Short mmCIF file of C-alpha atoms in Angstrom, two decimals:
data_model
loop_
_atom_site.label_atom_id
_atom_site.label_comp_id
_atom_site.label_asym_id
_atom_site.label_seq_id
_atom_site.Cartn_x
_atom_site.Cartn_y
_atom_site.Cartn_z
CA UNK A 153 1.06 4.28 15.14
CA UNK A 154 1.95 7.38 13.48
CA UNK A 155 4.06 9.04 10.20
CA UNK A 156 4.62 12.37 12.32
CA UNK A 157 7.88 10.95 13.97
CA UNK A 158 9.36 10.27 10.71
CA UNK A 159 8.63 13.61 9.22
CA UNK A 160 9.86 15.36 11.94
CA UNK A 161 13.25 13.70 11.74
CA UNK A 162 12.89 11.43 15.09
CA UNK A 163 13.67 8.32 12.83
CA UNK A 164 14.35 6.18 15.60
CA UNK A 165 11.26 7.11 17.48
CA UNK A 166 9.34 6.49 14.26
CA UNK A 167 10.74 2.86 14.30
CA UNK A 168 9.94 2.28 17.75
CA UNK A 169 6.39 3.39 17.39
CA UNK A 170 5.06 1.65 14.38
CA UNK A 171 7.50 -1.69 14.14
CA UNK A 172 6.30 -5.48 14.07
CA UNK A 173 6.12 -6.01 17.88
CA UNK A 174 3.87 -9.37 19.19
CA UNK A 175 2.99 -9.96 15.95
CA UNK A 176 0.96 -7.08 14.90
CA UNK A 177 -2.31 -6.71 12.47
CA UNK A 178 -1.37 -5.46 8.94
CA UNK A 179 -3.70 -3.79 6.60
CA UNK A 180 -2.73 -2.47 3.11
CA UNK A 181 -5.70 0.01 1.56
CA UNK A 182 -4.75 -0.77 -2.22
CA UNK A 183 -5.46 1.77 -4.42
CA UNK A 184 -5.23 1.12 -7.48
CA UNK A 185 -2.57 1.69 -9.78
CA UNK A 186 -0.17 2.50 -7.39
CA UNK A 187 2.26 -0.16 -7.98
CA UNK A 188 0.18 -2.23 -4.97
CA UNK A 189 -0.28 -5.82 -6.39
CA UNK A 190 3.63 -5.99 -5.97
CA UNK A 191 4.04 -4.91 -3.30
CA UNK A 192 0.81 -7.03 -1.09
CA UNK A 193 2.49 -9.80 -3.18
CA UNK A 194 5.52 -8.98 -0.82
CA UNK A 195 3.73 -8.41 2.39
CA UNK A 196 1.69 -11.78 2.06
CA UNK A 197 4.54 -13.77 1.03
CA UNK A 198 6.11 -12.65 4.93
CA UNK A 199 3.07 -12.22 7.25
CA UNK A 200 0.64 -15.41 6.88
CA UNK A 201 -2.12 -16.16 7.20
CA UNK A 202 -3.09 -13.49 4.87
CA UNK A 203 -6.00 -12.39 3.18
CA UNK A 204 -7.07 -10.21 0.03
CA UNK A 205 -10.61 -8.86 -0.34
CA UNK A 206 -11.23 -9.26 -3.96
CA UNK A 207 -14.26 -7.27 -6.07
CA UNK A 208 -16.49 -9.39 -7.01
CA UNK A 209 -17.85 -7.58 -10.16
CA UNK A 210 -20.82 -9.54 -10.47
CA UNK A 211 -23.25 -7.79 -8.39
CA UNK A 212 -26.61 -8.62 -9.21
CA UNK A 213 -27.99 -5.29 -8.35
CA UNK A 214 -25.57 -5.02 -5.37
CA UNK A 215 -23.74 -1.62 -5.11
CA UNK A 216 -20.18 -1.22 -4.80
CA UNK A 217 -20.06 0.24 -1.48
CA UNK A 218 -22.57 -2.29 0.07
CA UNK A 219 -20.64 -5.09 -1.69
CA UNK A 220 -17.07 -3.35 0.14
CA UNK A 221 -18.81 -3.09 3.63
CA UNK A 222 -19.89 -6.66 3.35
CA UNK A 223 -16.85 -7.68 2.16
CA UNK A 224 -15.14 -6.13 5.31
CA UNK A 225 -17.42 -7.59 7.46
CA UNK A 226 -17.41 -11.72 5.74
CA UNK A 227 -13.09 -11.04 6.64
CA UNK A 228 -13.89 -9.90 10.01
CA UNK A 229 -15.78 -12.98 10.46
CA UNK A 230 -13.16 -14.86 9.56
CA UNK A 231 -10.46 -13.21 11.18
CA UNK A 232 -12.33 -14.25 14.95
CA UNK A 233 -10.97 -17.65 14.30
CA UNK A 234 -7.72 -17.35 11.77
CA UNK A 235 -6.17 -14.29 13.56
CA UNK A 236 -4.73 -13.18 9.88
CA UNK A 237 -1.02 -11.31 10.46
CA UNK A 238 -1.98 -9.08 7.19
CA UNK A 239 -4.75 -8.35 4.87
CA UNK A 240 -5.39 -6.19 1.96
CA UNK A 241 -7.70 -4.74 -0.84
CA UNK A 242 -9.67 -2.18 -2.81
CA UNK A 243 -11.33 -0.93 0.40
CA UNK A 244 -12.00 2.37 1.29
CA UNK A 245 -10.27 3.73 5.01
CA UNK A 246 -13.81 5.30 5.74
CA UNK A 247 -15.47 1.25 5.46
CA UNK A 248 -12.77 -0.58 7.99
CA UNK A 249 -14.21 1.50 11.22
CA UNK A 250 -15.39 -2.26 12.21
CA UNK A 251 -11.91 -3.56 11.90
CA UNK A 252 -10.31 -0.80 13.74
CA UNK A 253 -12.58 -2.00 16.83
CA UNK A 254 -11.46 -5.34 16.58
CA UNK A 255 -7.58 -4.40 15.84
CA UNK A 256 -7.54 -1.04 17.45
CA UNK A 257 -3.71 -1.42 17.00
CA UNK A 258 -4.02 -1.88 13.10
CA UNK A 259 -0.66 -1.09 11.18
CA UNK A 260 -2.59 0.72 8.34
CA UNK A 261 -0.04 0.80 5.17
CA UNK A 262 -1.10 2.57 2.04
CA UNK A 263 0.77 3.46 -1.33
CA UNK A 264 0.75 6.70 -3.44
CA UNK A 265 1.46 7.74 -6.91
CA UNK A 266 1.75 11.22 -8.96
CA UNK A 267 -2.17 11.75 -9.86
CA UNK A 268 -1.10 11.96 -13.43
CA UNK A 269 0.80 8.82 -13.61
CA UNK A 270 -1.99 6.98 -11.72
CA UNK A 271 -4.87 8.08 -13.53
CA UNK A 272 -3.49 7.43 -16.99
CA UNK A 273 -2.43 3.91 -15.51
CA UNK A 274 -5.65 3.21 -14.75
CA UNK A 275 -7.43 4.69 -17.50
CA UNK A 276 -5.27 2.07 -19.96
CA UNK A 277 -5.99 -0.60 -17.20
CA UNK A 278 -9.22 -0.18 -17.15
CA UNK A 279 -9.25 -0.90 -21.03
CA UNK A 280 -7.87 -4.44 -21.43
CA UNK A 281 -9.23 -7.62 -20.28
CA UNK A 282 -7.42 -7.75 -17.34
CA UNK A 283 -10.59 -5.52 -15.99
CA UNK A 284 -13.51 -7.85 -16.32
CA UNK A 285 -16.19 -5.36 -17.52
CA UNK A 286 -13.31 -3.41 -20.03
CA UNK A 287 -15.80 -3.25 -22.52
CA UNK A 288 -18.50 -1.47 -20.60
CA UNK A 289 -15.48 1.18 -19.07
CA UNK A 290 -15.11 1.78 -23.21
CA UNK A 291 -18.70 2.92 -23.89
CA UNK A 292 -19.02 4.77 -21.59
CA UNK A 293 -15.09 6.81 -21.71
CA UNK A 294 -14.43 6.94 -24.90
CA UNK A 295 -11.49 8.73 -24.53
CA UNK A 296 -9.20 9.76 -21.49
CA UNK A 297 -10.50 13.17 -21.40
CA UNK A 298 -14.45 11.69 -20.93
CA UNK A 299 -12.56 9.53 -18.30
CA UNK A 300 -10.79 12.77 -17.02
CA UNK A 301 -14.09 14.69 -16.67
CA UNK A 302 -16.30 11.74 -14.92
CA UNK A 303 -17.05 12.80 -11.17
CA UNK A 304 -16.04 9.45 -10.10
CA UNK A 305 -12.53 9.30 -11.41
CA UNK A 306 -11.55 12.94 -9.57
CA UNK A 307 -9.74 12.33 -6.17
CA UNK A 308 -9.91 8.65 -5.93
CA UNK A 309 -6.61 8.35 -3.44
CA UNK A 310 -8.21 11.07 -1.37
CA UNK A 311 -11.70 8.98 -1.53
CA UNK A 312 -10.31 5.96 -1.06
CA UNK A 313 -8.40 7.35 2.08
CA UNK A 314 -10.67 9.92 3.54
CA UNK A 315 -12.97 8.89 6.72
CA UNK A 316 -15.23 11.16 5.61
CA UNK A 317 -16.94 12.07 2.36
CA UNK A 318 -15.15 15.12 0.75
CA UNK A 319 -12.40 15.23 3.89
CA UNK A 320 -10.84 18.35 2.92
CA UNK A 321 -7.30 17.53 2.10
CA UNK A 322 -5.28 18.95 4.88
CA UNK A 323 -7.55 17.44 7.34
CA UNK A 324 -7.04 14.25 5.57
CA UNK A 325 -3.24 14.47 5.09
CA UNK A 326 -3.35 15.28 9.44
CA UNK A 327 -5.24 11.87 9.91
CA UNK A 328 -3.42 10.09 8.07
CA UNK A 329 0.06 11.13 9.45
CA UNK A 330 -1.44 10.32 12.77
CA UNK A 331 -3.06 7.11 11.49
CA UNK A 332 -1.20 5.28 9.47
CA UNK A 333 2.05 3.60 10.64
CA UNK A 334 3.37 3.76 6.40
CA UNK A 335 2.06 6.15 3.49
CA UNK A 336 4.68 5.23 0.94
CA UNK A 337 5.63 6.64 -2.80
CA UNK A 338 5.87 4.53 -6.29
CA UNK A 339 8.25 7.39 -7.22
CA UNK A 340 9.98 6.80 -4.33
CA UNK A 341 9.45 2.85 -4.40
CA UNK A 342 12.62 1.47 -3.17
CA UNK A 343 13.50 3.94 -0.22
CA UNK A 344 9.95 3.38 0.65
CA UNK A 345 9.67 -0.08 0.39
CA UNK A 346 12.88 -0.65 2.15
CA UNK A 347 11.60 1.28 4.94
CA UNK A 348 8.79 -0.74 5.71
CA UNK A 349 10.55 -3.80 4.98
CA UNK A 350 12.49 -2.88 8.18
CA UNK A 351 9.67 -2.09 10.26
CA UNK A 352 8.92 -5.54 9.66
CA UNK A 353 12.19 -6.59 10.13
CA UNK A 354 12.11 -8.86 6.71
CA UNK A 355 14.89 -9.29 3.87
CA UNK A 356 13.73 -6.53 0.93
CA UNK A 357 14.96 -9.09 -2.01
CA UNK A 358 14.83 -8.01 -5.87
CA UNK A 359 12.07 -5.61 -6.65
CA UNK A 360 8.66 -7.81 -8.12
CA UNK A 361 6.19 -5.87 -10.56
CA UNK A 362 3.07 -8.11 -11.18
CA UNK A 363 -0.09 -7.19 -13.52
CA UNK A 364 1.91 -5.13 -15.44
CA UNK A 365 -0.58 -3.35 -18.44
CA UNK A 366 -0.53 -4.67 -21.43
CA UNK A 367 -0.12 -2.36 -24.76
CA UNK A 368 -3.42 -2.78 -27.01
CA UNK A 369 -5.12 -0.60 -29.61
CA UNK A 370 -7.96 0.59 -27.29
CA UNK A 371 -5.70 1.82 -24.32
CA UNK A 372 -2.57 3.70 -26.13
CA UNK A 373 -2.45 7.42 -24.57
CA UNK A 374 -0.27 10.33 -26.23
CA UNK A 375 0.83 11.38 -22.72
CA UNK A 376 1.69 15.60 -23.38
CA UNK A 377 2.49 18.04 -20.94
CA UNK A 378 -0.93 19.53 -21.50
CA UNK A 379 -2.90 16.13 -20.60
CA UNK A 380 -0.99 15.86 -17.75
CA UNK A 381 -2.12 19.27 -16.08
CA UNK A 382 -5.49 18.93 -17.44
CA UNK A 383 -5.24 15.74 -14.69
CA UNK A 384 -3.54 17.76 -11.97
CA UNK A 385 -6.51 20.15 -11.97
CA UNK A 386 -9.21 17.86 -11.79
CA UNK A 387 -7.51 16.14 -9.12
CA UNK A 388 -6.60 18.78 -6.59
CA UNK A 389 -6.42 16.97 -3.44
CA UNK A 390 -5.05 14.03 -4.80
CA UNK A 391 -1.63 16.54 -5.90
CA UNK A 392 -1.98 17.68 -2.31
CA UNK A 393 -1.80 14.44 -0.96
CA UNK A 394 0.70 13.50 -3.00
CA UNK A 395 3.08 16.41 -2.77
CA UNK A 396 3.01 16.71 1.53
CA UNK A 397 4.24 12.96 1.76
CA UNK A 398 6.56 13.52 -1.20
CA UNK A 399 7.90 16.60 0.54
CA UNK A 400 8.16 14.26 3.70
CA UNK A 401 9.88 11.82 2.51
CA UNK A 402 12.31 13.89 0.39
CA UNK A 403 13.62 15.65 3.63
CA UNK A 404 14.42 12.89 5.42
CA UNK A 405 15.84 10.80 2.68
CA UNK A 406 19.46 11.09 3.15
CA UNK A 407 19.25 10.83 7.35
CA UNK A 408 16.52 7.79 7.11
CA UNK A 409 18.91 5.80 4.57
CA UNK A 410 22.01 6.18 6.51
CA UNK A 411 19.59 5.07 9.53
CA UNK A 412 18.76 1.79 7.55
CA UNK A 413 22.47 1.25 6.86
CA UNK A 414 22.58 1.03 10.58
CA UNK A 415 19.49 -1.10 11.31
CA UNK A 416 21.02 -3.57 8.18
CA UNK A 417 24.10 -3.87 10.27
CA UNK A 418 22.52 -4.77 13.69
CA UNK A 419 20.83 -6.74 11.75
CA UNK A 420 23.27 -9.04 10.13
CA UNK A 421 25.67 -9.13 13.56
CA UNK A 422 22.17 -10.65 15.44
CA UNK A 423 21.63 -12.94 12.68
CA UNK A 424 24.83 -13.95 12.66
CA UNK A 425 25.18 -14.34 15.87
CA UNK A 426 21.81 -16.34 16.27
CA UNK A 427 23.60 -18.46 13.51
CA UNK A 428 26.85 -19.06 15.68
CA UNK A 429 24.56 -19.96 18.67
CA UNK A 430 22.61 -22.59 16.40
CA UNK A 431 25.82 -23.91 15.09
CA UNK A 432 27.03 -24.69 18.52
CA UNK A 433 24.21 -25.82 20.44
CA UNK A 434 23.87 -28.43 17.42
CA UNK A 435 27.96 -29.55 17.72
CA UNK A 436 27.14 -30.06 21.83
CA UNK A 437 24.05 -32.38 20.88
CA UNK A 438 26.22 -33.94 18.14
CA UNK A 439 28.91 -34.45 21.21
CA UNK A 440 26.58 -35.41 23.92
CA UNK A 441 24.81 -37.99 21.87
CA UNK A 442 28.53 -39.79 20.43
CA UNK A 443 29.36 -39.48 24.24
CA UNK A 444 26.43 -41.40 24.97
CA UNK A 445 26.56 -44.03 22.61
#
C-alpha cells in the first residue's frame, strides 16, 4: 500500500495497489481539525463493524500517551474476535506498531489541512464546550499567540504522523508515501474524498460536515496575514508536509479526475448490469413457480 504510484502519474497502478480487495483493514489517524469527524462519519457508515477510539479525558493521573497505547491495545483485544472492517481516532502512527503486526496489510488513511487553518481551528475548538476541559485550555492560552508559542501545539500533524519522535520531515513525508494507501487534503476535500471513495468502491453522496465550531466570545480570532505566518513559522514541518502532498495532488488532478470519470462509468454499466441479471433471475423464479402451481 503506497501514495508513490499516484504521484508519479501511474493512476491505475495506484488503484490496483491500495483498493478494497477481501475486505481489507481500514484505519483513519484523525487529526484533529482536519475536517475528520466527517469524513470517519462516512467511512463507518460503509465499512462495519467499526470502531472509534475516543479520549477519555478523565485520567486520574494517567498520561495521554499511556492512556493512547492502552487504548490501542483494549481495540486490539477486541478486534481478535469482531474482525472490525475500519477503525479510527486521535492516535498517534508511532502507537499502532501493535496493530500493524496484527493487520500487516492495514489501509492507513489520514487527512491534512493548511497549518494555519488547522491551528486556528483548533485553537477556537479548543475554547468552547465541545472540548471537555475548555476552561482549563483558557488559563493556561490566553490568547492564540500563548497557544502559538506552547511547544506542544508546534507540528502536531507531523507528531501525530511521525514513527519517530522529531522524524525530520522529508523522512516522514518518504514513509508516509510508502505507507499509507490515502494522505488526503481539506483544501482539496472533494477530489480527495472522491478518490478514496473509489478505492472503496462506495457511492460519494452529498458532502457531511459534523462538529462544526461554534462562534462564542472566548474563541473569536482576527485572522491577519501576519498571524497567519507567525503560524507557518512555528510550524515548519507541518507546511512541509502539507505543501509535498498538496503539490502531489495538484499535478495529477486533471489526469486522476478524468480517470474517475472512467472508473464511475464501469461502474454504473456493472451495476447495471448486476441489476438486469437480478431482474431476470427473479422473472424465471416468478415463471418456474406459476409453472409449478
Amino acid at each position: 500500500m503506497s501514495m508513490r504510484k499516484l504521484f508519479d502519474g501511474d493512476i491505475e497502478g495506484y488503484f490496483n495497489d491500495n483498493a478494497d480487495f477481501d475486505k481489507a483493514f481500514w484505519f483513519f489517524v484523525h487529526i484533529p481539525k482536519t475536517a475528520g469527524s466527517s469524513f470517519r462519519s462516512e467511512l463507518a457508515a460503509a465499512l462495519r463493524p467499526n470502531a472509534n477510539i475516543t479520549l477519555n479525558y478523565a485520567l486520574d493521573g494517567e498520561s495521554f500517551e499511556s492512556w493512547r497505547k492502552n487504548a490501542v491495545k483494549r481495540f486490539l483485544a477486541e478486534h481478535e474476535t469482531k474482525q472490525h472492517r475500519f477503525a479510527s481516532g486521535h492516535i498517534m502512527n508511532g502507537l499502532l506498531g501493535d496493530l500493524r503486526a496484527v493487520e500487516p496489510n492495514t489501509r492507513m488513511v489520514t487527512m491534512l489541512r493548511h497549518p494555519a487553518d488547522r491551528l486556528i481551528s483548533d485553537f477556537r475548538y479548543a475554547r468552547t464546550p465541545m472540548h471537555p476541559p475548555y476552561q482549563e485550555f483558557i488559563k493556561r492560552y490566553p490568547t492564540i499567540q500563548d497557544y502559538i508559542a506552547a511547544p506542544e501545539s508546534a507540528d502536531k500533524m507531523a507528531v501525530f504522523l511521525e514513527s519517530t519522535p522529531n522524524q525530520p520531515a522529508k523522512d516522514l513525508i518518504a514513509e508516509l508515501e510508502q505507507t499509507f494507501s490515502f494522505v488526503g487534503l481539506t483544501e482539496m476535500y472533494p477530489l480527495t474524498r472522491r478518490t478514496l471513495f473509489s478505492l472503496l468502491n462506495i457511492n460519494a453522496g452529498p458532502v457531511e460536515h459534523k462538529r462544526k465550531t461554534e462562534d462564542t466570545a472566548d474563541n473569536r480570532v482576527e485572522v491577519t496575514a501576519e498571524l497567519r505566518e507567525q503560524i507557518i513559522k512555528a510550524n515548519p514541518r507541518d507546511m512541509a508536509l502539507y505543501r509535498h502532498f498538496r503539490a502531489g495532488w495538484v499535478a495529477q488532478r486533471e489526469k486522476l479526475v478524468e480517470h474517475l470519470k472512467q472508473r464511475a462509468i464501469v461502474t454504473a454499466k456493472a451495476e447495471t448490469k448486476a441489476r438486469k441479471h437480478e431482474a431476470l433471475a427473479a422473472y424465471n423464479a416468478a415463471k418456474d413457480s406459476g409453472n409449478k402451481a
